[in-house]
Amino acid sequence: MKLFLDTANLEEIQEGVRWGVLRGITTNPTLIGKESSDFLPLVKEICSIVDGEVSVETTGDDTDSLVSQGREITQIADNAIVKVALTPNGLAATRKLSDQGIKVNMTLCFSATQAILAAEAGAHIISPFLGRLDDVATDGLRLLSDICEIYAVQSYETQVLAASLRHPLHVVEAARLGADIATMPFKVFEMLVKHPLTDAGFKKFAQDWEEAKPHLGELLPSMQQEA
Ligand code: E4P
């Protein structure tokens, strides 16, 4: 399962890239609006930092306008892909864009029927929003499970992107259910690596090493240099 960050924040993206595990970015108008940079330079910068797909969301709900925006988004960078909301006009735009070979991430998916429609429209990615369903006392993971099962049975090539993730268990379950991609806020991404036993064990090994070092004789050159 590929790990994406759901952010438009350059520092967060740079840190994710540094870890060597970041495979792409999802943005939306809310996330873009939180940053102080202008839209185009910001999106260009994100696309240049990340070696992977960057979803850039269209606005409005007029099919022709969505198609035009989609074409323009693909001009921003080779790895910019088009995010379109799962409305009837969004489906029509996705069909037109995918017929032109343009990759579309259909977003704001809250039902299996919408996911079937997105796949039939030729979407490259479907984004079910787990956390927002959980927020209204509906099982987001159940939806993800349904979509993964349906797509497998139907041999749809549309990739399943688990979106609106709120905590590490969402990520674990998305991987277990067979999602192709999980996108998450940076705070959830950071939580994936944290474990108190890792911290405690790391500290103890460091202390024991410092005590043992004086009587261990010759060490590797890089061990001698370490701070
Ligand atoms: C995905 O592409 C969306 O940007 C995102 O996951 C929405 O998540 P939220 O419910 O935390 O806003």
PDB file of C-alpha atoms and ligand atoms in Angstrom:
ATOM      1  CA  MET A   1       0.000   0.000   0.000  1.00  0.00           C
ATOM      2  CA  LYS A   2       1.381   3.369  -1.027  1.00  0.00           C
ATOM      3  CA  LEU A   3       1.501   6.061   1.662  1.00  0.00           C
ATOM      4  CA  PHE A   4       0.420   9.581   0.696  1.00  0.00           C
ATOM      5  CA  LEU A   5       0.267  12.770   2.753  1.00  0.00           C
ATOM      6  CA  ASP A   6      -2.974  14.732   2.748  1.00  0.00           C
ATOM      7  CA  THR A   7      -1.449  18.185   2.932  1.00  0.00           C
ATOM      8  CA  ALA A   8      -0.232  21.197   0.979  1.00  0.00           C
ATOM      9  CA  ASN A   9       2.343  22.117   3.613  1.00  0.00           C
ATOM     10  CA  LEU A  10       5.868  22.096   2.148  1.00  0.00           C
ATOM     11  CA  GLU A  11       7.657  21.357   5.428  1.00  0.00           C
ATOM     12  CA  GLU A  12       5.479  18.339   6.080  1.00  0.00           C
ATOM     13  CA  ILE A  13       5.994  17.107   2.530  1.00  0.00           C
ATOM     14  CA  GLN A  14       9.780  17.579   2.738  1.00  0.00           C
ATOM     15  CA  GLU A  15       9.876  15.581   5.981  1.00  0.00           C
ATOM     16  CA  GLY A  16       7.805  12.796   4.422  1.00  0.00           C
ATOM     17  CA  VAL A  17      10.157  12.693   1.436  1.00  0.00           C
ATOM     18  CA  ARG A  18      13.159  12.565   3.797  1.00  0.00           C
ATOM     19  CA  TRP A  19      11.787   9.407   5.411  1.00  0.00           C
ATOM     20  CA  GLY A  20      11.918   7.690   2.012  1.00  0.00           C
ATOM     21  CA  VAL A  21       8.402   6.261   2.231  1.00  0.00           C
ATOM     22  CA  LEU A  22       6.230   8.999   0.744  1.00  0.00           C
ATOM     23  CA  ARG A  23       4.692   7.967  -2.580  1.00  0.00           C
ATOM     24  CA  GLY A  24       2.353  10.868  -3.323  1.00  0.00           C
ATOM     25  CA  ILE A  25       0.206  13.760  -2.130  1.00  0.00           C
ATOM     26  CA  THR A  26      -3.476  14.569  -2.004  1.00  0.00           C
ATOM     27  CA  THR A  27      -4.586  18.180  -1.700  1.00  0.00           C
ATOM     28  CA  ASN A  28      -7.984  19.803  -1.536  1.00  0.00           C
ATOM     29  CA  PRO A  29      -9.197  23.412  -1.498  1.00  0.00           C
ATOM     30  CA  THR A  30      -9.245  23.461   2.317  1.00  0.00           C
ATOM     31  CA  LEU A  31      -5.632  22.267   2.587  1.00  0.00           C
ATOM     32  CA  ILE A  32      -4.406  24.654  -0.138  1.00  0.00           C
ATOM     33  CA  GLY A  33      -6.247  27.522   1.568  1.00  0.00           C
ATOM     34  CA  LYS A  34      -4.375  26.923   4.833  1.00  0.00           C
ATOM     35  CA  GLU A  35      -1.028  27.792   3.212  1.00  0.00           C
ATOM     36  CA  SER A  36       0.120  31.354   2.656  1.00  0.00           C
ATOM     37  CA  SER A  37       1.599  30.777  -0.835  1.00  0.00           C
ATOM     38  CA  ASP A  38      -0.129  31.469  -4.141  1.00  0.00           C
ATOM     39  CA  PHE A  39      -1.874  28.471  -5.717  1.00  0.00           C
ATOM     40  CA  LEU A  40       0.216  27.811  -8.842  1.00  0.00           C
ATOM     41  CA  PRO A  41       3.715  28.222  -7.382  1.00  0.00           C
ATOM     42  CA  LEU A  42       2.670  26.114  -4.391  1.00  0.00           C
ATOM     43  CA  VAL A  43       1.347  23.243  -6.498  1.00  0.00           C
ATOM     44  CA  LYS A  44       4.408  23.403  -8.786  1.00  0.00           C
ATOM     45  CA  GLU A  45       6.694  23.234  -5.774  1.00  0.00           C
ATOM     46  CA  ILE A  46       4.813  20.260  -4.303  1.00  0.00           C
ATOM     47  CA  CYS A  47       5.002  18.419  -7.625  1.00  0.00           C
ATOM     48  CA  SER A  48       8.742  19.078  -7.867  1.00  0.00           C
ATOM     49  CA  ILE A  49       9.461  17.764  -4.366  1.00  0.00           C
ATOM     50  CA  VAL A  50       7.438  14.562  -4.559  1.00  0.00           C
ATOM     51  CA  ASP A  51       8.319  11.579  -6.703  1.00  0.00           C
ATOM     52  CA  GLY A  52       4.732  10.385  -7.138  1.00  0.00           C
ATOM     53  CA  GLU A  53       1.252  11.538  -8.033  1.00  0.00           C
ATOM     54  CA  VAL A  54      -0.073  14.823  -6.644  1.00  0.00           C
ATOM     55  CA  SER A  55      -3.868  15.158  -6.709  1.00  0.00           C
ATOM     56  CA  VAL A  56      -5.053  18.692  -7.431  1.00  0.00           C
ATOM     57  CA  GLU A  57      -8.755  19.346  -6.954  1.00  0.00           C
ATOM     58  CA  THR A  58     -11.049  20.958  -9.506  1.00  0.00           C
ATOM     59  CA  THR A  59     -13.646  23.494  -8.380  1.00  0.00           C
ATOM     60  CA  GLY A  60     -17.266  24.047  -9.356  1.00  0.00           C
ATOM     61  CA  ASP A  61     -19.647  21.545 -10.929  1.00  0.00           C
ATOM     62  CA  ASP A  62     -19.938  22.331 -14.618  1.00  0.00           C
ATOM     63  CA  THR A  63     -18.732  19.456 -16.788  1.00  0.00           C
ATOM     64  CA  ASP A  64     -17.023  21.587 -19.443  1.00  0.00           C
ATOM     65  CA  SER A  65     -15.286  23.675 -16.808  1.00  0.00           C
ATOM     66  CA  LEU A  66     -14.159  20.551 -14.933  1.00  0.00           C
ATOM     67  CA  VAL A  67     -12.721  19.156 -18.157  1.00  0.00           C
ATOM     68  CA  SER A  68     -10.877  22.430 -18.890  1.00  0.00           C
ATOM     69  CA  GLN A  69      -9.521  22.601 -15.353  1.00  0.00           C
ATOM     70  CA  GLY A  70      -8.466  18.960 -15.610  1.00  0.00           C
ATOM     71  CA  ARG A  71      -6.492  19.624 -18.779  1.00  0.00           C
ATOM     72  CA  GLU A  72      -4.868  22.687 -17.180  1.00  0.00           C
ATOM     73  CA  ILE A  73      -3.938  20.744 -14.030  1.00  0.00           C
ATOM     74  CA  THR A  74      -2.053  18.195 -16.108  1.00  0.00           C
ATOM     75  CA  GLN A  75      -0.013  21.069 -17.613  1.00  0.00           C
ATOM     76  CA  ILE A  76       1.304  22.056 -14.167  1.00  0.00           C
ATOM     77  CA  ALA A  77       3.608  19.040 -13.923  1.00  0.00           C
ATOM     78  CA  ASP A  78       3.904  15.487 -15.223  1.00  0.00           C
ATOM     79  CA  ASN A  79       2.893  14.077 -11.834  1.00  0.00           C
ATOM     80  CA  ALA A  80      -0.134  16.346 -11.282  1.00  0.00           C
ATOM     81  CA  ILE A  81      -3.388  14.410 -11.514  1.00  0.00           C
ATOM     82  CA  VAL A  82      -6.943  15.705 -11.467  1.00  0.00           C
ATOM     83  CA  LYS A  83      -9.294  15.421  -8.513  1.00  0.00           C
ATOM     84  CA  VAL A  84     -12.999  15.580  -9.320  1.00  0.00           C
ATOM     85  CA  ALA A  85     -15.951  15.344  -6.912  1.00  0.00           C
ATOM     86  CA  LEU A  86     -18.325  12.419  -7.276  1.00  0.00           C
ATOM     87  CA  THR A  87     -21.319  14.229  -8.782  1.00  0.00           C
ATOM     88  CA  PRO A  88     -23.151  13.459 -12.042  1.00  0.00           C
ATOM     89  CA  ASN A  89     -21.244  16.287 -13.756  1.00  0.00           C
ATOM     90  CA  GLY A  90     -18.043  15.036 -12.148  1.00  0.00           C
ATOM     91  CA  LEU A  91     -18.670  11.585 -13.605  1.00  0.00           C
ATOM     92  CA  ALA A  92     -19.275  13.076 -17.055  1.00  0.00           C
ATOM     93  CA  ALA A  93     -16.037  15.071 -16.785  1.00  0.00           C
ATOM     94  CA  THR A  94     -14.148  11.993 -15.581  1.00  0.00           C
ATOM     95  CA  ARG A  95     -15.374  10.023 -18.586  1.00  0.00           C
ATOM     96  CA  LYS A  96     -14.191  12.775 -20.960  1.00  0.00           C
ATOM     97  CA  LEU A  97     -10.845  13.225 -19.214  1.00  0.00           C
ATOM     98  CA  SER A  98     -10.114   9.511 -18.929  1.00  0.00           C
ATOM     99  CA  ASP A  99     -10.991   9.065 -22.624  1.00  0.00           C
ATOM    100  CA  GLN A 100      -8.225  11.615 -23.282  1.00  0.00           C
ATOM    101  CA  GLY A 101      -5.783   9.609 -21.160  1.00  0.00           C
ATOM    102  CA  ILE A 102      -5.928  12.008 -18.220  1.00  0.00           C
ATOM    103  CA  LYS A 103      -5.762  10.460 -14.735  1.00  0.00           C
ATOM    104  CA  VAL A 104      -8.677  11.353 -12.455  1.00  0.00           C
ATOM    105  CA  ASN A 105      -8.998  10.830  -8.718  1.00  0.00           C
ATOM    106  CA  MET A 106     -12.732  10.782  -7.937  1.00  0.00           C
ATOM    107  CA  THR A 107     -13.132  12.262  -4.479  1.00  0.00           C
ATOM    108  CA  LEU A 108     -15.830  12.628  -1.821  1.00  0.00           C
ATOM    109  CA  CYS A 109     -16.917   9.003  -2.212  1.00  0.00           C
ATOM    110  CA  PHE A 110     -19.280   7.853   0.535  1.00  0.00           C
ATOM    111  CA  SER A 111     -20.973   4.772  -0.961  1.00  0.00           C
ATOM    112  CA  ALA A 112     -20.207   1.605  -2.886  1.00  0.00           C
ATOM    113  CA  THR A 113     -22.570   2.684  -5.652  1.00  0.00           C
ATOM    114  CA  GLN A 114     -20.532   5.856  -6.165  1.00  0.00           C
ATOM    115  CA  ALA A 115     -17.369   3.747  -6.301  1.00  0.00           C
ATOM    116  CA  ILE A 116     -18.884   1.529  -9.010  1.00  0.00           C
ATOM    117  CA  LEU A 117     -19.859   4.611 -11.027  1.00  0.00           C
ATOM    118  CA  ALA A 118     -16.353   6.070 -10.689  1.00  0.00           C
ATOM    119  CA  ALA A 119     -14.752   2.859 -11.963  1.00  0.00           C
ATOM    120  CA  GLU A 120     -17.210   2.693 -14.866  1.00  0.00           C
ATOM    121  CA  ALA A 121     -16.369   6.313 -15.728  1.00  0.00           C
ATOM    122  CA  GLY A 122     -12.708   5.338 -16.040  1.00  0.00           C
ATOM    123  CA  ALA A 123     -11.393   6.932 -12.850  1.00  0.00           C
ATOM    124  CA  HIS A 124      -7.719   6.261 -12.098  1.00  0.00           C
ATOM    125  CA  ILE A 125      -8.368   6.512  -8.333  1.00  0.00           C
ATOM    126  CA  ILE A 126     -11.428   6.318  -6.097  1.00  0.00           C
ATOM    127  CA  SER A 127     -11.231   8.094  -2.732  1.00  0.00           C
ATOM    128  CA  PRO A 128     -13.645   6.817  -0.077  1.00  0.00           C
ATOM    129  CA  PHE A 129     -13.633   9.153   2.950  1.00  0.00           C
ATOM    130  CA  LEU A 130     -13.455   6.910   6.018  1.00  0.00           C
ATOM    131  CA  GLY A 131     -13.174   9.446   8.829  1.00  0.00           C
ATOM    132  CA  ARG A 132     -16.045  11.605   7.630  1.00  0.00           C
ATOM    133  CA  LEU A 133     -18.295   8.524   7.588  1.00  0.00           C
ATOM    134  CA  ASP A 134     -17.152   7.551  11.084  1.00  0.00           C
ATOM    135  CA  ASP A 135     -18.018  11.115  12.159  1.00  0.00           C
ATOM    136  CA  VAL A 136     -21.669  10.438  11.291  1.00  0.00           C
ATOM    137  CA  ALA A 137     -21.716   7.029  13.018  1.00  0.00           C
ATOM    138  CA  THR A 138     -21.336   5.046   9.780  1.00  0.00           C
ATOM    139  CA  ASP A 139     -18.560   2.467   9.421  1.00  0.00           C
ATOM    140  CA  GLY A 140     -15.980   3.938   7.025  1.00  0.00           C
ATOM    141  CA  LEU A 141     -13.883   0.765   7.046  1.00  0.00           C
ATOM    142  CA  ARG A 142     -16.926  -1.268   6.020  1.00  0.00           C
ATOM    143  CA  LEU A 143     -17.253   0.938   2.949  1.00  0.00           C
ATOM    144  CA  LEU A 144     -13.570   0.488   2.143  1.00  0.00           C
ATOM    145  CA  SER A 145     -13.948  -3.271   2.500  1.00  0.00           C
ATOM    146  CA  ASP A 146     -16.982  -3.294   0.170  1.00  0.00           C
ATOM    147  CA  ILE A 147     -15.169  -1.258  -2.469  1.00  0.00           C
ATOM    148  CA  CYS A 148     -12.009  -3.412  -2.350  1.00  0.00           C
ATOM    149  CA  GLU A 149     -14.138  -6.556  -2.672  1.00  0.00           C
ATOM    150  CA  ILE A 150     -16.275  -5.223  -5.530  1.00  0.00           C
ATOM    151  CA  TYR A 151     -13.262  -3.913  -7.451  1.00  0.00           C
ATOM    152  CA  ALA A 152     -11.482  -7.274  -7.095  1.00  0.00           C
ATOM    153  CA  VAL A 153     -14.550  -9.268  -8.230  1.00  0.00           C
ATOM    154  CA  GLN A 154     -15.104  -6.929 -11.163  1.00  0.00           C
ATOM    155  CA  SER A 155     -11.382  -6.673 -12.032  1.00  0.00           C
ATOM    156  CA  TYR A 156     -11.637  -2.867 -12.063  1.00  0.00           C
ATOM    157  CA  GLU A 157      -8.250  -1.216 -12.536  1.00  0.00           C
ATOM    158  CA  THR A 158      -9.238   1.919 -10.599  1.00  0.00           C
ATOM    159  CA  GLN A 159      -6.991   2.234  -7.545  1.00  0.00           C
ATOM    160  CA  VAL A 160      -8.591   2.443  -4.117  1.00  0.00           C
ATOM    161  CA  LEU A 161      -7.290   5.343  -2.031  1.00  0.00           C
ATOM    162  CA  ALA A 162      -8.363   5.295   1.627  1.00  0.00           C
ATOM    163  CA  ALA A 163      -8.936   8.968   2.467  1.00  0.00           C
ATOM    164  CA  SER A 164      -9.984  11.038   5.463  1.00  0.00           C
ATOM    165  CA  LEU A 165      -7.930   8.839   7.776  1.00  0.00           C
ATOM    166  CA  ARG A 166      -7.924   9.955  11.396  1.00  0.00           C
ATOM    167  CA  HIS A 167      -5.622   7.532  13.239  1.00  0.00           C
ATOM    168  CA  PRO A 168      -3.041   4.750  12.697  1.00  0.00           C
ATOM    169  CA  LEU A 169      -5.615   1.941  13.000  1.00  0.00           C
ATOM    170  CA  HIS A 170      -7.335   3.321   9.910  1.00  0.00           C
ATOM    171  CA  VAL A 171      -4.003   2.889   8.095  1.00  0.00           C
ATOM    172  CA  VAL A 172      -3.472  -0.658   9.370  1.00  0.00           C
ATOM    173  CA  GLU A 173      -6.992  -1.712   8.424  1.00  0.00           C
ATOM    174  CA  ALA A 174      -6.742  -0.052   5.011  1.00  0.00           C
ATOM    175  CA  ALA A 175      -3.603  -2.114   4.351  1.00  0.00           C
ATOM    176  CA  ARG A 176      -5.303  -5.296   5.604  1.00  0.00           C
ATOM    177  CA  LEU A 177      -8.330  -4.708   3.366  1.00  0.00           C
ATOM    178  CA  GLY A 178      -6.163  -4.239   0.297  1.00  0.00           C
ATOM    179  CA  ALA A 179      -6.345  -0.490  -0.364  1.00  0.00           C
ATOM    180  CA  ASP A 180      -3.805   0.571  -2.992  1.00  0.00           C
ATOM    181  CA  ILE A 181      -3.099   3.921  -1.313  1.00  0.00           C
ATOM    182  CA  ALA A 182      -3.687   5.512   2.097  1.00  0.00           C
ATOM    183  CA  THR A 183      -3.571   9.287   2.438  1.00  0.00           C
ATOM    184  CA  MET A 184      -3.313  10.907   5.840  1.00  0.00           C
ATOM    185  CA  PRO A 185      -2.563  14.149   7.662  1.00  0.00           C
ATOM    186  CA  PHE A 186       1.053  14.588   8.782  1.00  0.00           C
ATOM    187  CA  LYS A 187       0.123  14.040  12.437  1.00  0.00           C
ATOM    188  CA  VAL A 188      -1.187  10.539  11.615  1.00  0.00           C
ATOM    189  CA  PHE A 189       1.871   9.845   9.410  1.00  0.00           C
ATOM    190  CA  GLU A 190       4.145  10.696  12.361  1.00  0.00           C
ATOM    191  CA  MET A 191       2.145   8.413  14.658  1.00  0.00           C
ATOM    192  CA  LEU A 192       2.880   5.451  12.363  1.00  0.00           C
ATOM    193  CA  VAL A 193       6.517   5.339  13.469  1.00  0.00           C
ATOM    194  CA  LYS A 194       6.133   6.186  17.151  1.00  0.00           C
ATOM    195  CA  HIS A 195       6.268   3.470  19.810  1.00  0.00           C
ATOM    196  CA  PRO A 196       7.240   3.971  23.472  1.00  0.00           C
ATOM    197  CA  LEU A 197       9.105   0.642  23.533  1.00  0.00           C
ATOM    198  CA  THR A 198      11.196   1.750  20.550  1.00  0.00           C
ATOM    199  CA  ASP A 199      12.069   5.015  22.351  1.00  0.00           C
ATOM    200  CA  ALA A 200      12.882   3.245  25.647  1.00  0.00           C
ATOM    201  CA  GLY A 201      14.905   0.511  23.928  1.00  0.00           C
ATOM    202  CA  PHE A 202      16.800   3.010  21.808  1.00  0.00           C
ATOM    203  CA  LYS A 203      17.724   5.078  24.886  1.00  0.00           C
ATOM    204  CA  LYS A 204      18.892   2.009  26.846  1.00  0.00           C
ATOM    205  CA  PHE A 205      21.020   0.685  23.979  1.00  0.00           C
ATOM    206  CA  ALA A 206      22.628   4.138  23.628  1.00  0.00           C
ATOM    207  CA  GLN A 207      23.459   4.258  27.370  1.00  0.00           C
ATOM    208  CA  ASP A 208      24.832   0.699  27.394  1.00  0.00           C
ATOM    209  CA  TRP A 209      26.917   1.439  24.317  1.00  0.00           C
ATOM    210  CA  GLU A 210      28.505   4.502  25.892  1.00  0.00           C
ATOM    211  CA  GLU A 211      29.425   2.451  28.974  1.00  0.00           C
ATOM    212  CA  ALA A 212      30.809  -0.467  26.941  1.00  0.00           C
ATOM    213  CA  LYS A 213      32.717   1.588  24.343  1.00  0.00           C
ATOM    214  CA  PRO A 214      35.923   2.201  26.357  1.00  0.00           C
ATOM    215  CA  HIS A 215      36.692  -1.522  26.583  1.00  0.00           C
ATOM    216  CA  LEU A 216      35.535  -2.663  23.139  1.00  0.00           C
ATOM    217  CA  GLY A 217      38.800  -2.014  21.332  1.00  0.00           C
ATOM    218  CA  GLU A 218      38.767  -1.010  17.663  1.00  0.00           C
ATOM    219  CA  LEU A 219      35.372   0.158  16.345  1.00  0.00           C
ATOM    220  CA  LEU A 220      34.110   0.895  12.856  1.00  0.00           C
ATOM    221  CA  PRO A 221      35.422   4.307  11.712  1.00  0.00           C
ATOM    222  CA  SER A 222      31.903   5.790  11.519  1.00  0.00           C
ATOM    223  CA  MET A 223      31.175   4.619  15.077  1.00  0.00           C
ATOM    224  CA  GLN A 224      34.213   6.479  16.370  1.00  0.00           C
ATOM    225  CA  GLN A 225      33.087   9.693  14.708  1.00  0.00           C
ATOM    226  CA  GLU A 226      29.496   9.653  15.913  1.00  0.00           C
ATOM    227  CA  ALA A 227      28.412  12.387  18.300  1.00  0.00           C
TER     228      ALA A 227
HETATM  229  C1  E4P B   1      -8.506  13.209   0.358  1.00  0.00           C
HETATM  230  O1  E4P B   1      -8.089  13.294  -0.771  1.00  0.00           O
HETATM  231  C2  E4P B   1      -9.037  14.338   1.139  1.00  0.00           C
HETATM  232  O2  E4P B   1      -8.253  15.476   0.900  1.00  0.00           O
HETATM  233  C3  E4P B   1      -8.991  14.102   2.612  1.00  0.00           C
HETATM  234  O3  E4P B   1      -8.558  12.814   2.956  1.00  0.00           O
HETATM  235  C4  E4P B   1     -10.099  14.660   3.413  1.00  0.00           C
HETATM  236  O4  E4P B   1      -9.903  14.353   4.765  1.00  0.00           O
HETATM  237  P1  E4P B   1     -10.616  15.113   5.967  1.00  0.00           P
HETATM  238  O5  E4P B   1     -11.917  14.450   6.212  1.00  0.00           O
HETATM  239  O6  E4P B   1      -9.671  14.925   7.122  1.00  0.00           O
HETATM  240  O7  E4P B   1     -10.764  16.552   5.555  1.00  0.00           O
END
